[in-house]
XYZ file of C-alpha atoms in Angstrom:
94
model
C 0.002 0.010 -0.003
C 1.336 3.442 -0.860
C 2.380 5.787 1.923
C -0.156 8.479 0.926
C -2.974 5.959 1.004
C -1.864 4.616 4.283
C -1.626 8.132 5.768
C -5.247 8.862 4.619
C -6.436 5.645 6.144
C -4.877 6.736 9.505
C -6.785 9.954 9.677
C -9.442 9.980 12.391
C -12.018 12.033 10.620
C -12.299 10.247 7.335
C -15.575 10.602 5.592
C -18.044 7.785 6.506
C -21.141 6.375 4.697
C -23.973 4.415 6.031
C -24.625 0.761 4.918
C -27.004 -1.943 5.755
C -25.697 -5.487 6.177
C -27.542 -8.622 7.277
C -25.649 -10.674 9.753
C -26.618 -13.579 11.984
C -27.934 -12.420 15.444
C -25.462 -14.661 17.267
C -22.594 -12.897 15.472
C -23.899 -9.480 16.487
C -24.360 -10.736 20.129
C -20.673 -11.980 20.093
C -19.481 -8.768 18.719
C -21.370 -6.836 21.418
C -19.887 -9.057 24.088
C -16.298 -8.923 22.806
C -16.117 -5.197 21.845
C -15.682 -3.768 25.378
C -13.160 -6.469 26.268
C -11.008 -5.423 23.328
C -11.391 -1.668 24.160
C -13.959 -0.794 21.475
C -16.916 1.642 22.298
C -19.397 -0.758 20.602
C -19.854 -3.617 18.190
C -19.877 -1.459 15.069
C -16.320 -0.047 15.600
C -15.184 -3.658 16.226
C -16.944 -4.845 12.991
C -15.207 -2.014 11.123
C -11.863 -2.996 12.658
C -12.396 -6.626 11.552
C -13.445 -5.566 7.989
C -10.458 -3.163 7.745
C -8.066 -5.747 8.904
C -9.262 -8.359 6.370
C -9.315 -5.749 3.592
C -5.751 -4.651 4.331
C -4.624 -8.258 4.312
C -6.249 -8.988 0.962
C -5.010 -5.709 -0.571
C -1.485 -6.446 0.531
C -1.721 -10.009 -0.817
C -3.251 -8.993 -4.186
C -0.890 -6.125 -4.722
C 1.976 -8.207 -3.792
C 0.792 -10.846 -6.261
C 0.819 -8.229 -8.953
C 4.417 -7.291 -8.052
C 5.503 -10.922 -8.318
C 3.727 -11.347 -11.614
C 5.448 -8.175 -12.986
C 8.856 -9.494 -11.798
C 8.244 -12.835 -13.499
C 7.187 -11.039 -16.687
C 10.249 -8.847 -16.612
C 12.541 -11.892 -16.215
C 10.841 -13.627 -19.160
C 11.489 -10.517 -21.278
C 15.224 -10.652 -20.502
C 15.431 -8.095 -17.819
C 18.347 -8.953 -15.475
C 17.980 -9.808 -11.815
C 20.350 -6.943 -11.007
C 18.176 -4.365 -12.787
C 15.008 -5.780 -11.220
C 16.556 -5.561 -7.660
C 17.728 -1.990 -8.375
C 14.337 -0.969 -9.420
C 12.763 -2.663 -6.292
C 15.235 -0.781 -4.140
C 14.342 2.537 -5.627
C 10.643 1.933 -5.134
C 10.991 0.780 -1.465
C 12.997 3.943 -0.683
C 10.035 6.269 -1.538
């Protein structure tokens, strides 16, 4: 994830939107029970945290898969390992 995107995600007052989602009642009850034990003010912030955590994991995995696919493609096209490593170093320094 790019640094600018990550910084925006860490802002406290990001714009929010309302959604409706159907969930099993027992899941909501468990969220309500667990939320205060984990330091959340209610079950909705906990649910947002779980969704955000899963989303970040998947984004990292999918974006990482893209990078690995690009590297493999560059190698197939004859780009040397040295050039690829140099480019990766430049990108990671940003």
